[in-house]
């Protein structure tokens, strides 16, 4: 056999994906402006320009081969190259200005509209959930689809105070990044994992790892006749599902689930630095396609911010200016008991006297 | 639309609405839609615990999901493909991915939230699929306890804010540490990302165990002529002055200056005004320990700044690569099993890491000196 060894050890070079002409202009860009929702124009020092068109992709970056070929076809016809964004969207880079209108019309007709730039709803990022994952508590892609449908106009126009990014993670692993977004949706299991002692004993489980990986020390070991079994302290358990990952044979989840909604997560280092989102609504039911309770709450958050936010003010900055107490009241979030931390992790309770009422 | 998706109530509902539907994409592929319908109807996933599988030729980049409904599908295997840094994908690469998914997979591609590309396939098709990907200049990796695919923002090829060539640094690290991406041998996964400027559009500081963020050390450069032109075109000077989080922008009545004592080198004024450009003394800040997941003692966290400024000269990334490699070794030697970098640094302390790596701890990495004598 004369086939090369695997793995082949290839880290693809991104320069191969960019035509030489565009690569040669690398670093010459000095400014950019958004011409219309979804269309960005970069300006170079020498006065030349570069057009980018950003489109909406289906939730979770799931694309059939046929759609991939259409994206490739649009690049060949209208642009220099393309890129998938870090939010699972897609951009055509180097769009020919004379063909811009035709491209936008074709994209709209094909159901992949341009938008999601500047002060709009950006692509909703989510994890794969029930499409291809066993750990998901809720189905993030269908929540993303329903949210995008409901706030569709905000994807196409730039009339929010500032950019709005929504991310959805179906389980505590948060592959979808619900912890980081302006509005994050976080899937949780309702009850603590259950141990099936018979199956636990039958499987060869790394008990050391099981105990050490539990972040709260909730796994208690007990010697029985046939070996070592564990039980889970329900008061300590934070339902992170680490134990289920270590011992899927003996520990399982009762599949009752809900979502939390968190606000004010942001990356970037401009103001207070990157911050995780803060949970404002807990235990919102999220049975597949019955998402009205989620939509209502997101709408309350967006409407309040839309009404009272200053231009350019992200959700986090808006809340910092107006204060949490009035924000929670305006969006109809309940008392402190639910959003308060568990006893072991009191990091968000006030330690100064800067009260705002 | 194949009629298959019409008989599924939940899936059919998800075809409606103005925004693009993932079910339409699934329906146009050979993905077993009955599995998704089953999950939606039951309110729980029809997939079961699987994991990363070992195919002798492919130590990483391959995985499988087991099925709770073997009558629909026995198991679902997938290949994880290392993505060109910055997400750059030419028409040719997209077509090759499509061809590979059609021939060896289920005609479906998945852009993951972590910055890789997946093709759903079967165990038998994996080796031939990887050979085809290799011929197209692509490869698999980034699963299990290994170094995950190096990701980056779009970089200076398209962006006016990029301070460093982020995808070039990611590609350099990816090529230098390719074995670490293809042979899992670490205590836990370790994700890495590069962002071109402190705007950190890829949120590397939060999502990635290691992030290298482009920073500048001198002051923002103000072009007085361009500023005048900007003001005449309606630029809001008052708003610009007020926007600075440290009140470092000083307007004397005719010229704009930056107070070097106050400026903390963010991007606010640069983002707002075309007459202000980032400083010229550039390098990267090294941040370690970010993660999204609610696993480990710390849960989701933003990383710790280990080194605020590593200069980059003439696109030479060797120093960064050396430090990165030294850290990975230190972590692999000292971390507990399944301990992410963030939990590890929280346990041993950033100062211990800095000392072990032979680096100097500088005051910039502290918000304040310690307030607890213990």
XYZ file of C-alpha atoms in Angstrom:
731
model
C 0.000 0.000 0.000
C 1.365 3.315 -0.988
C -0.966 5.596 0.893
C 0.463 8.302 3.153
C 0.282 7.937 6.919
C -2.585 9.432 8.851
C -3.042 11.825 10.477
C -1.517 13.962 7.803
C -0.665 16.914 10.060
C -2.193 19.680 7.977
C -3.186 22.942 9.622
C -4.793 24.804 6.714
C -3.274 28.187 5.939
C -5.947 30.865 5.807
C -3.971 32.769 3.151
C -4.951 30.081 0.675
C -8.596 31.093 1.083
C -8.001 34.737 0.170
C -7.168 35.828 -3.401
C -3.672 37.333 -3.748
C -5.057 40.731 -4.736
C -7.026 41.035 -1.509
C -4.206 39.636 0.606
C -1.862 42.265 -0.822
C -4.134 44.993 0.551
C -3.904 43.462 4.041
C -3.465 46.131 6.698
C -4.385 49.003 4.385
C -7.884 49.416 5.834
C -8.375 52.510 7.970
C -12.128 52.783 8.486
C -15.406 51.045 7.830
C -19.011 52.133 7.544
C -22.277 50.290 7.311
C -24.034 51.306 4.084
C -27.249 49.490 4.896
C -28.081 46.566 7.163
C -25.847 43.679 6.160
C -23.556 45.705 3.899
C -20.205 46.939 5.275
C -17.744 49.067 3.295
C -14.110 49.159 4.371
C -11.996 52.100 3.239
C -8.259 51.978 2.579
C -5.736 54.775 3.011
C -5.465 55.094 -0.769
C -9.218 55.631 -1.081
C -10.051 52.163 -2.391
C -12.927 50.250 -0.822
C -14.001 46.708 0.012
C -17.611 45.577 0.294
C -18.759 42.857 2.668
C -22.253 41.358 2.741
C -23.271 39.539 5.908
C -26.172 37.086 5.727
C -28.373 35.145 8.092
C -27.698 31.410 8.189
C -29.995 28.746 9.656
C -29.507 28.172 13.412
C -26.403 26.291 14.525
C -24.545 26.613 11.196
C -26.255 23.527 9.804
C -25.982 23.618 6.020
C -26.809 21.004 3.421
C -24.180 20.349 0.767
C -26.544 21.988 -1.742
C -26.598 25.218 0.307
C -22.819 25.127 0.629
C -22.585 24.939 -3.155
C -24.935 27.903 -3.472
C -22.722 29.950 -1.126
C -19.746 28.949 -3.269
C -21.664 29.917 -6.406
C -22.482 33.365 -5.005
C -18.812 33.888 -4.132
C -17.757 32.918 -7.671
C -20.337 35.200 -9.251
C -20.298 38.226 -6.949
C -17.386 38.298 -4.504
C -13.711 37.533 -3.917
C -14.037 35.092 -1.041
C -16.152 34.259 2.006
C -15.881 33.584 5.699
C -17.988 32.052 8.405
C -18.253 34.419 11.326
C -17.585 33.490 14.929
C -21.370 33.713 15.481
C -22.159 30.990 12.921
C -23.158 33.485 10.243
C -21.576 33.978 6.842
C -20.002 36.892 5.006
C -19.199 37.488 1.355
C -16.019 39.562 1.219
C -15.006 41.693 -1.744
C -18.454 41.977 -3.303
C -18.342 43.744 -6.669
C -20.113 47.094 -6.162
C -21.895 46.977 -9.527
C -23.361 43.583 -8.668
C -24.333 44.368 -5.060
C -28.041 44.952 -5.712
C -28.322 41.757 -7.739
C -26.591 39.719 -5.016
C -28.834 41.154 -2.293
C -31.935 40.351 -4.351
C -30.773 36.802 -5.004
C -29.919 36.248 -1.344
C -33.314 37.499 -0.242
C -35.104 35.320 -2.781
C -33.090 32.315 -1.601
C -34.060 32.958 2.035
C -30.620 34.003 3.312
C -31.218 37.747 3.789
C -28.469 40.281 4.410
C -28.495 41.971 7.830
C -27.247 41.542 11.364
C -24.734 44.399 11.313
C -24.440 47.386 13.649
C -27.423 48.249 15.805
C -29.449 45.194 14.884
C -30.123 41.699 16.153
C -27.057 39.696 15.105
C -27.077 36.025 14.127
C -28.359 33.993 17.077
C -25.587 31.604 18.089
C -26.555 28.228 19.526
C -25.389 24.684 20.158
C -26.520 21.582 18.299
C -28.766 20.084 21.040
C -31.300 17.488 19.895
C -29.934 17.543 16.340
C -26.791 15.702 17.350
C -26.045 15.792 21.097
C -26.983 13.633 24.043
C -26.346 16.100 26.852
C -28.784 18.844 25.815
C -31.498 19.719 28.316
C -33.397 21.895 25.831
C -33.299 22.232 22.044
C -31.278 25.368 21.277
C -31.671 25.415 17.455
C -35.462 25.484 17.571
C -35.384 28.218 20.243
C -32.976 30.152 17.994
C -35.297 29.688 15.017
C -38.350 30.896 16.959
C -36.473 33.909 18.382
C -35.079 34.867 14.961
C -38.543 34.607 13.429
C -40.096 36.728 16.179
C -37.448 39.485 16.080
C -36.831 39.115 12.339
C -37.379 42.820 11.625
C -34.588 43.700 14.037
C -32.199 41.563 12.016
C -33.059 43.489 8.854
C -32.980 47.011 10.296
C -30.558 48.845 12.583
C -32.873 50.629 14.957
C -31.863 49.199 18.318
C -29.764 51.371 20.684
C -26.718 49.147 20.024
C -25.821 45.692 18.687
C -27.829 42.853 20.227
C -26.328 39.397 20.427
C -28.349 36.439 21.646
C -26.737 33.072 22.333
C -28.291 29.807 23.426
C -26.606 26.895 25.169
C -28.705 23.763 25.599
C -26.986 22.467 28.735
C -24.524 23.588 31.435
C -21.592 22.922 29.062
C -22.649 26.117 27.260
C -21.043 25.227 23.936
C -23.570 27.664 22.494
C -22.235 30.466 24.704
C -25.415 31.473 26.531
C -23.204 32.756 29.335
C -21.542 35.431 27.204
C -24.263 37.201 25.233
C -26.292 40.404 25.659
C -29.167 37.996 26.162
C -28.223 34.425 26.937
C -30.482 31.421 27.219
C -29.146 28.599 29.344
C -30.576 25.097 29.360
C -30.686 23.319 32.714
C -31.900 20.017 34.097
C -34.443 20.395 36.833
C -33.485 17.585 39.159
C -30.200 16.198 40.393
C -28.789 13.186 38.498
C -29.894 9.783 39.733
C -27.667 6.846 40.524
C -28.663 3.355 39.428
C -26.544 1.342 41.853
C -26.837 -1.951 40.018
C -25.732 -0.515 36.690
C -23.128 1.624 38.456
C -21.505 -1.426 40.030
C -21.634 -3.340 36.758
C -19.759 -0.628 34.869
C -16.080 0.096 35.287
C -16.245 3.666 36.555
C -13.337 5.898 37.531
C -14.588 6.878 40.985
C -11.610 9.119 41.708
C -12.380 11.233 38.669
C -16.094 11.163 39.448
C -15.514 12.554 42.940
C -12.804 15.033 41.999
C -14.612 16.475 38.987
C -17.715 17.394 40.974
C -17.297 21.134 41.588
C -19.220 21.167 44.873
C -18.181 17.906 46.498
C -21.712 16.539 46.212
C -20.668 12.974 45.351
C -20.551 10.762 48.423
C -19.000 7.322 48.203
C -20.194 4.279 50.093
C -18.740 0.782 50.315
C -21.195 -2.034 49.657
C -20.707 -5.780 49.338
C -19.942 -5.730 45.609
C -17.822 -2.599 45.525
C -18.099 1.164 45.763
C -21.269 3.074 44.962
C -22.024 6.780 45.172
C -24.929 8.969 46.088
C -25.477 12.618 45.211
C -26.114 15.273 47.848
C -29.062 17.178 46.417
C -28.389 20.279 48.545
C -24.901 20.655 47.168
C -25.519 19.635 43.564
C -25.437 22.497 41.040
C -26.606 20.200 38.217
C -23.549 20.748 36.024
C -23.835 17.128 34.727
C -20.105 16.429 35.075
C -20.856 13.147 36.862
C -23.127 12.034 34.036
C -20.253 12.574 31.616
C -17.922 10.425 33.717
C -20.403 7.659 34.446
C -23.184 7.631 31.846
C -23.676 3.917 32.558
C -24.641 4.401 36.194
C -25.765 8.013 36.575
C -28.579 9.437 34.520
C -30.684 12.549 34.311
C -34.370 12.685 34.762
C -35.086 14.575 31.596
C -37.101 17.445 33.048
C -35.589 20.698 32.000
C -36.004 24.458 31.840
C -34.037 27.516 30.805
C -32.591 30.513 32.598
C -32.376 33.858 30.828
C -29.299 35.996 31.461
C -28.528 39.539 30.320
C -25.601 41.882 29.964
C -22.811 39.574 28.890
C -20.278 41.269 26.676
C -16.842 40.707 25.232
C -14.436 43.478 24.317
C -12.335 45.597 26.616
C -13.783 49.039 26.009
C -15.618 49.755 29.238
C -15.682 47.300 32.122
C -13.934 44.476 30.267
C -15.404 41.108 29.311
C -18.181 39.980 31.632
C -20.440 36.963 31.790
C -24.179 37.541 31.588
C -26.224 37.798 34.800
C -29.228 35.518 35.279
C -32.486 37.474 35.579
C -35.152 34.854 34.892
C -34.920 31.318 36.190
C -36.871 28.145 35.602
C -38.660 29.212 32.436
C -40.314 26.187 30.816
C -38.873 25.306 27.409
C -40.712 22.273 26.042
C -39.903 22.076 22.331
C -41.722 24.698 20.295
C -43.667 25.998 23.315
C -41.412 28.979 23.692
C -43.882 31.781 24.390
C -42.647 32.197 27.977
C -39.099 32.745 26.671
C -40.161 35.109 23.887
C -42.306 37.212 26.255
C -39.403 37.760 28.629
C -36.902 38.555 25.898
C -39.405 40.982 24.435
C -39.771 42.694 27.824
C -35.981 43.076 28.061
C -35.573 44.351 24.495
C -38.538 46.714 24.682
C -37.332 48.346 27.895
C -33.837 48.790 26.442
C -35.241 50.009 23.126
C -37.392 52.576 24.957
C -34.850 53.852 27.487
C -31.390 53.023 26.147
C -29.187 55.828 24.847
C -27.796 55.522 21.310
C -24.764 53.266 21.288
C -25.508 51.853 24.726
C -25.183 48.080 24.909
C -27.503 46.228 27.260
C -24.728 45.872 29.866
C -23.908 49.597 29.839
C -27.592 50.458 29.967
C -28.098 48.355 33.089
C -24.948 49.774 34.669
C -26.290 53.307 34.156
C -29.851 52.675 35.299
C -29.126 50.129 38.016
C -30.216 46.531 38.438
C -33.135 47.278 40.738
C -35.039 49.376 38.220
C -34.076 47.023 35.406
C -35.413 43.954 37.207
C -38.610 45.788 38.041
C -39.113 47.069 34.486
C -38.726 43.622 32.908
C -40.925 42.004 35.538
C -38.258 39.772 37.039
C -39.097 38.353 40.449
C -37.449 38.992 43.804
C -33.873 38.386 44.758
C -34.307 34.774 45.895
C -34.145 33.228 42.455
C -31.315 35.249 40.844
C -29.270 35.136 44.062
C -26.339 32.744 44.146
C -26.156 29.426 45.928
C -24.726 29.607 49.472
C -21.261 28.489 48.456
C -20.743 31.070 45.740
C -21.663 34.482 47.143
C -19.787 36.662 44.734
C -22.532 38.991 43.564
C -23.738 40.414 46.834
C -22.958 44.053 47.487
C -20.012 45.015 49.677
C -20.280 48.794 49.452
C -23.047 51.313 50.163
C -23.714 52.533 46.609
C -27.455 51.909 46.732
C -29.590 53.110 43.835
C -33.354 53.163 44.135
C -38.414 19.357 0.156
C -38.470 15.588 0.534
C -41.862 14.403 1.729
C -40.186 12.786 4.756
C -40.122 16.069 6.638
C -43.821 16.674 5.911
C -44.975 13.798 8.083
C -43.136 15.130 11.116
C -45.279 17.615 13.002
C -42.557 19.434 14.930
C -40.098 19.549 12.056
C -42.800 20.805 9.702
C -43.574 23.678 12.071
C -39.924 24.676 12.052
C -40.026 25.041 8.259
C -42.379 28.007 8.662
C -41.407 31.556 9.474
C -39.319 34.137 7.629
C -35.829 33.195 8.859
C -33.763 30.365 7.360
C -34.678 26.993 8.832
C -32.217 24.361 9.995
C -34.876 21.731 9.346
C -34.900 22.701 5.667
C -31.155 22.068 5.552
C -31.513 18.773 7.446
C -34.344 17.762 5.086
C -32.178 18.491 2.055
C -29.511 16.158 3.366
C -29.466 12.486 4.343
C -29.651 13.370 8.037
C -32.147 11.071 9.830
C -34.835 13.668 10.507
C -36.810 11.121 12.540
C -34.158 11.439 15.257
C -34.668 15.192 15.573
C -38.463 14.836 15.457
C -38.251 12.183 18.147
C -36.194 14.518 20.333
C -38.572 17.449 19.877
C -41.656 15.329 20.507
C -40.253 13.706 23.645
C -38.583 16.866 24.950
C -35.294 15.019 25.278
C -32.540 14.148 22.840
C -32.812 10.848 20.975
C -29.014 10.580 21.063
C -27.145 8.815 23.813
C -23.717 9.157 25.331
C -21.061 8.391 22.798
C -17.698 9.964 22.797
C -14.512 10.195 20.933
C -13.747 6.944 19.165
C -10.406 5.536 18.261
C -9.802 4.641 14.691
C -6.158 3.542 14.574
C -5.288 5.941 11.753
C -7.199 8.809 13.341
C -6.331 9.448 16.988
C -8.495 12.553 17.069
C -11.008 14.487 15.006
C -13.490 11.632 15.045
C -16.402 11.024 17.363
C -19.674 9.194 17.639
C -23.050 9.769 19.200
C -24.890 6.654 20.286
C -28.581 6.360 19.561
C -31.521 5.750 21.880
C -33.540 4.761 18.805
C -31.482 2.089 17.030
C -34.371 1.369 14.662
C -33.851 4.843 13.135
C -30.069 4.986 13.234
C -27.568 2.734 15.009
C -25.148 5.526 15.818
C -24.051 8.793 14.296
C -20.364 9.393 13.713
C -18.766 12.694 12.832
C -15.501 14.149 11.611
C -14.232 17.406 13.017
C -12.254 19.478 10.536
C -9.663 22.100 11.441
C -10.875 25.362 10.028
C -8.686 27.914 8.255
C -8.039 30.667 10.824
C -10.425 33.602 10.738
C -13.143 31.410 9.220
C -11.928 32.296 5.735
C -13.502 29.895 3.249
C -13.062 30.330 -0.484
C -15.553 29.052 -3.040
C -13.188 26.182 -3.838
C -12.931 25.068 -0.209
C -16.706 25.254 0.267
C -17.181 23.079 -2.830
C -14.620 20.547 -1.606
C -16.365 20.362 1.772
C -19.693 19.902 -0.007
C -18.259 17.128 -2.207
C -16.774 15.364 0.813
C -20.063 15.571 2.707
C -21.955 14.249 -0.321
C -19.610 11.349 -1.045
C -18.698 10.200 2.438
C -21.183 11.834 4.760
C -24.822 12.732 5.067
C -24.573 15.746 2.719
C -24.566 17.962 5.778
C -21.996 20.431 7.140
C -22.032 21.918 10.612
C -20.227 25.148 11.528
C -19.696 24.542 15.250
C -19.869 27.325 17.823
C -16.276 26.531 18.805
C -14.932 27.408 15.364
C -14.527 24.061 13.609
C -16.446 22.328 10.836
C -18.137 18.955 11.256
C -19.318 16.389 8.721
C -21.718 13.684 9.912
C -20.717 10.310 8.472
C -20.187 6.660 9.437
C -17.193 4.921 10.985
C -16.456 3.025 7.758
C -16.320 6.188 5.663
C -13.985 8.069 7.975
C -10.584 7.065 6.658
C -11.482 7.570 2.971
C -13.151 10.881 3.847
C -10.038 12.097 5.645
C -7.845 11.101 2.684
C -10.096 13.162 0.445
C -9.951 16.112 2.871
C -6.152 15.818 3.006
C -6.023 15.982 -0.783
C -8.041 19.201 -0.518
C -5.540 20.643 1.977
C -7.746 20.110 5.022
C -7.375 17.816 8.009
C -9.218 16.595 11.085
C -8.453 17.010 14.778
C -9.661 19.001 17.770
C -11.560 16.381 19.772
C -11.021 14.853 23.198
C -8.263 15.909 25.559
C -6.203 17.677 22.969
C -5.303 21.144 21.805
C -8.420 22.378 20.057
C -8.402 24.115 16.707
C -6.706 27.514 16.820
C -9.288 30.147 15.915
C -8.962 33.822 15.070
C -10.906 36.892 14.006
C -10.848 37.948 10.361
C -7.675 39.982 10.840
C -6.129 42.816 8.803
C -7.127 41.251 5.478
C -10.549 42.791 6.004
C -10.617 44.757 9.280
C -9.419 48.301 9.951
C -9.044 47.725 13.702
C -6.691 44.715 13.557
C -3.516 45.514 15.482
C -1.839 42.217 14.691
C -2.306 39.599 11.984
C -4.537 37.382 14.132
C -5.169 34.581 11.602
C -1.431 34.459 10.791
C -0.583 33.961 14.478
C -3.312 31.320 14.803
C -2.019 29.559 11.697
C 1.563 29.699 13.013
C 0.537 28.190 16.365
C -1.737 25.673 14.625
C 1.066 24.492 12.370
C 3.675 24.402 15.131
C 1.372 22.518 17.515
C -0.355 20.339 14.931
C 0.584 17.106 16.728
C -1.042 18.392 19.907
C -4.229 18.950 17.895
C -4.189 15.456 16.430
C -2.997 13.283 19.333
C -5.042 13.718 22.539
C -2.654 13.560 25.475
C -3.584 16.374 27.815
C -5.468 16.249 31.133
C -8.417 18.013 29.477
C -9.297 19.917 26.342
C -7.511 23.224 25.799
C -9.010 25.794 23.439
C -7.112 28.702 21.975
C -8.013 31.819 20.082
C -6.399 34.937 18.666
C -8.127 38.301 18.364
C -6.638 41.190 16.457
C -7.515 43.958 18.933
C -9.037 44.525 22.389
C -12.537 44.586 20.852
C -12.084 40.796 20.907
C -14.887 40.071 18.426
C -14.336 36.320 18.788
C -14.703 36.591 22.588
C -11.508 34.610 22.958
C -10.886 35.908 26.502
C -14.143 34.328 27.621
C -14.430 31.196 25.501
C -10.844 30.050 25.093
C -8.423 28.585 27.605
C -5.699 30.550 25.882
C -6.166 33.808 24.093
C -3.720 36.128 22.449
C -5.241 39.561 21.967
C -3.628 42.249 19.843
C -2.811 45.336 21.943
C -0.913 48.608 21.533
C 1.295 50.178 24.179
C 1.822 53.751 23.037
C -1.062 56.185 22.595
C -3.823 56.372 19.995
C -2.627 58.458 17.043
C -4.667 61.535 16.270
C -4.637 63.037 12.784
C -5.612 66.706 13.235
C -6.485 67.277 9.576
C -8.666 64.200 9.421
C -10.276 65.245 12.702
C -11.206 68.625 11.264
C -12.671 66.965 8.167
C -14.596 64.549 10.377
C -16.007 67.412 12.482
C -17.004 69.335 9.355
C -18.786 66.248 8.060
C -20.892 66.217 11.232
C -18.687 64.210 13.597
C -19.833 64.570 17.216
C -16.746 65.810 19.104
C -18.587 66.220 22.391
C -19.873 62.674 22.167
C -16.365 61.468 21.344
C -14.849 63.216 24.388
C -17.593 61.851 26.627
C -17.186 58.334 25.286
C -13.700 57.823 26.705
C -14.089 55.559 29.750
C -11.064 57.135 31.467
C -11.623 60.766 30.430
C -8.256 60.700 28.724
C -9.290 62.688 25.653
C -8.404 66.348 26.119
C -9.740 69.076 23.814
C -7.817 72.362 24.077
C -10.245 74.271 21.891
C -8.268 73.632 18.729
C -6.443 70.322 19.160
C -7.253 66.916 20.564
C -4.757 65.074 22.743
C -4.632 61.883 24.794
C -3.570 62.049 28.445
C -0.908 59.323 28.725
C -1.538 58.922 32.468
C -5.204 58.158 31.939
C -5.433 56.196 28.669
C -5.913 52.477 29.278
C -5.434 51.539 25.643
C -8.890 50.317 24.712
C -10.563 50.898 21.346
C -13.476 53.238 22.152
C -12.240 56.444 20.484
C -10.654 54.451 17.653
C -13.963 52.674 17.011
C -15.849 55.966 16.944
C -13.641 58.342 14.983
C -11.754 57.711 11.718
C -9.216 60.422 12.636
C -7.935 58.361 15.584
C -5.861 55.310 14.770
C -4.393 52.713 17.128
C -0.848 53.219 18.419
C 2.074 51.772 16.489
C 3.869 49.869 19.284
C 2.009 46.606 18.994
C 2.044 43.164 20.480
C -0.239 40.660 22.163
C -1.663 40.274 25.639
C -1.662 36.667 26.818
C -4.807 35.692 28.701
C -5.348 32.183 30.039
C -8.220 30.359 31.696
C -11.396 31.467 29.919
C -14.257 28.995 29.636
C -18.012 28.965 29.111
C -18.963 25.665 30.708
C -20.413 25.139 34.187
C -17.806 22.481 34.896
C -15.048 22.504 37.456
C -14.868 24.573 40.643
C -14.894 27.947 38.880
C -17.675 27.484 36.333
C -17.773 29.998 33.481
C -14.984 32.538 33.788
C -12.976 35.153 31.959
C -9.285 34.322 31.729
C -6.418 35.774 33.774
C -3.959 38.145 32.133
C -0.582 36.426 32.400
C 1.460 38.840 30.295
C 0.014 42.220 29.302
C 2.358 42.857 26.403
C 4.473 40.524 24.288
C 5.973 42.583 21.449
C 5.678 41.303 17.891
C 8.389 42.329 15.439
C 8.392 41.466 11.728
C 5.629 38.867 12.045
C 7.917 36.673 14.141
C 5.758 34.615 16.475
C 8.476 32.331 17.889
C 8.426 33.861 21.397
C 4.676 33.450 21.654
C 4.920 29.865 20.444
C 7.659 29.119 22.990
C 5.596 30.533 25.854
C 2.468 28.724 24.698
C 4.328 25.426 24.487
C 5.953 25.966 27.890
C 2.578 26.647 29.473
C 0.975 23.578 27.909
C 3.795 21.450 29.305
C 3.504 23.026 32.763
C -0.246 22.503 32.784
C -0.020 18.929 31.492
C 2.528 18.082 34.207
C 0.647 19.696 37.095
C -3.071 19.687 36.341
C -5.444 17.188 37.843
C -7.303 14.856 35.541
C -9.998 16.788 33.618
C -8.874 20.123 35.073
C -9.390 22.971 32.619
C -6.742 25.690 32.432
C -8.986 28.186 34.269
C -9.521 25.858 37.216
C -5.825 24.968 37.230
C -4.682 28.604 37.380
C -7.309 29.408 39.993
C -5.940 26.566 42.133
C -2.213 27.228 41.802
C -2.479 30.997 41.282
C -1.442 33.082 38.279
C 1.748 34.180 40.042
C 2.921 30.591 40.449
C 2.381 30.007 36.724
C 4.269 33.174 35.836
C 7.166 32.228 38.115
C 7.361 28.662 36.814
C 7.503 29.970 33.271
C 10.410 32.218 34.239
C 8.464 35.391 33.487
C 8.262 38.644 35.395
C 4.957 39.491 37.034
C 4.153 43.115 36.222
C 1.704 45.344 38.138
C -0.568 45.592 35.083
C -1.891 42.079 35.716
C -3.441 43.133 39.053
C -6.586 45.162 39.670
C -5.015 45.977 43.031
C -2.462 44.345 45.325
C -3.867 41.662 47.589
C -6.187 42.794 50.387
C -6.008 39.657 52.467
C -2.861 38.945 54.458
C -3.321 35.171 54.399
